[in-house]
Amino acid sequence: LLFLTLTHINEITSRLNLKEENKVIIRTNAWHLMKHIIQRNIVILKDRNVNCLIICSLYAIAKLSKIELTFEQLLNAFSQVYP
C-alpha cells in the first residue's frame, strides 16, 4: 500500500502545471502525511478510497504551503493518470 500511494502521489504531481520546487514541496509533505496515516492511523482508511485521501492530502498541503492549486486542477491531473 505504501508503494502504491507513493506511486500515485508522484504520478499525479508530475502532471500538475506547477514549478518543480512547488511539486517537490507538495509531493514530499503529502507522502509524509499519507505514510503517517497508513502506518499509525490505518482506521482512517476504513470505508474510504486511498485515492480520495491522496487527492485531499495533496490539496491540503498545497493550501497550507500557500501554493496556488485548485481542486479542479488536481482532479484533471488525476484523470490524466487514471482515466
Tab-separated table of C-alpha atoms in Angstrom:
chain	number	residue	atom	x	y	z
A	1	LEU	CA	0.000	0.000	0.000
A	2	LEU	CA	2.876	2.382	0.754
A	3	PHE	CA	4.445	1.805	-2.659
A	4	LEU	CA	1.091	2.268	-4.415
A	5	THR	CA	0.482	5.508	-2.507
A	6	LEU	CA	3.923	6.895	-3.346
A	7	THR	CA	3.488	5.958	-6.990
A	8	HIS	CA	0.106	7.685	-7.191
A	9	ILE	CA	1.422	10.840	-5.497
A	10	ASN	CA	4.387	11.005	-7.894
A	11	GLU	CA	2.281	10.399	-10.997
A	12	ILE	CA	-0.372	12.954	-10.061
A	13	THR	CA	2.069	15.693	-9.061
A	14	SER	CA	4.110	15.179	-12.221
A	15	ARG	CA	1.012	16.148	-14.252
A	16	LEU	CA	0.410	19.399	-12.351
A	17	ASN	CA	1.264	22.664	-14.059
A	18	LEU	CA	3.412	23.996	-11.206
A	19	LYS	CA	7.034	24.987	-10.679
A	20	GLU	CA	9.202	21.985	-9.905
A	21	GLU	CA	10.035	23.315	-6.424
A	22	ASN	CA	6.317	23.520	-5.586
A	23	LYS	CA	5.771	19.990	-6.868
A	24	VAL	CA	8.556	18.774	-4.576
A	25	ILE	CA	7.010	20.543	-1.570
A	26	ILE	CA	3.574	19.071	-2.237
A	27	ARG	CA	4.934	15.626	-3.104
A	28	THR	CA	7.170	15.359	-0.038
A	29	ASN	CA	4.654	16.609	2.512
A	30	ALA	CA	1.737	14.635	1.077
A	31	TRP	CA	3.903	11.499	1.164
A	32	HIS	CA	4.757	12.067	4.832
A	33	LEU	CA	1.097	12.641	5.648
A	34	MET	CA	-0.099	9.522	3.818
A	35	LYS	CA	2.710	7.429	5.315
A	36	HIS	CA	1.652	8.551	8.783
A	37	ILE	CA	-1.986	7.678	8.044
A	38	ILE	CA	-1.092	4.225	6.731
A	39	GLN	CA	1.390	3.373	9.466
A	40	ARG	CA	-0.237	4.923	12.511
A	41	ASN	CA	-3.897	5.685	11.775
A	42	ILE	CA	-4.978	2.900	9.439
A	43	VAL	CA	-8.525	3.159	10.806
A	44	ILE	CA	-8.889	6.375	8.763
A	45	LEU	CA	-8.846	4.190	5.635
A	46	LYS	CA	-11.878	2.189	6.742
A	47	ASP	CA	-14.646	2.574	4.151
A	48	ARG	CA	-12.559	5.089	2.194
A	49	ASN	CA	-10.720	5.002	-1.095
A	50	VAL	CA	-6.961	5.593	-0.831
A	51	ASN	CA	-7.034	7.802	-3.915
A	52	CYS	CA	-9.583	10.090	-2.260
A	53	LEU	CA	-7.254	10.553	0.711
A	54	ILE	CA	-4.312	11.161	-1.620
A	55	ILE	CA	-6.202	13.874	-3.528
A	56	CYS	CA	-7.329	15.527	-0.294
A	57	SER	CA	-3.800	15.346	1.116
A	58	LEU	CA	-2.309	16.938	-1.982
A	59	TYR	CA	-4.890	19.725	-1.902
A	60	ALA	CA	-4.469	20.377	1.835
A	61	ILE	CA	-0.679	20.507	1.576
A	62	ALA	CA	-0.894	22.941	-1.352
A	63	LYS	CA	-3.201	25.227	0.603
A	64	LEU	CA	-1.107	25.053	3.785
A	65	SER	CA	2.011	25.808	1.724
A	66	LYS	CA	0.228	28.719	0.003
A	67	ILE	CA	0.714	27.149	-3.421
A	68	GLU	CA	-1.929	28.111	-5.950
A	69	LEU	CA	-3.637	24.882	-6.890
A	70	THR	CA	-7.331	24.406	-7.492
A	71	PHE	CA	-9.188	21.222	-6.737
A	72	GLU	CA	-10.193	21.138	-10.405
A	73	GLN	CA	-6.522	21.162	-11.496
A	74	LEU	CA	-5.854	18.318	-9.116
A	75	LEU	CA	-8.782	16.274	-10.419
A	76	ASN	CA	-7.725	16.925	-14.010
A	77	ALA	CA	-4.216	15.649	-13.235
A	78	PHE	CA	-5.717	12.598	-11.546
A	79	SER	CA	-7.988	11.871	-14.519
A	80	GLN	CA	-4.987	12.094	-16.899
A	81	VAL	CA	-3.215	9.412	-14.885
A	82	TYR	CA	-6.248	7.253	-14.096
A	83	PRO	CA	-8.902	7.779	-16.805
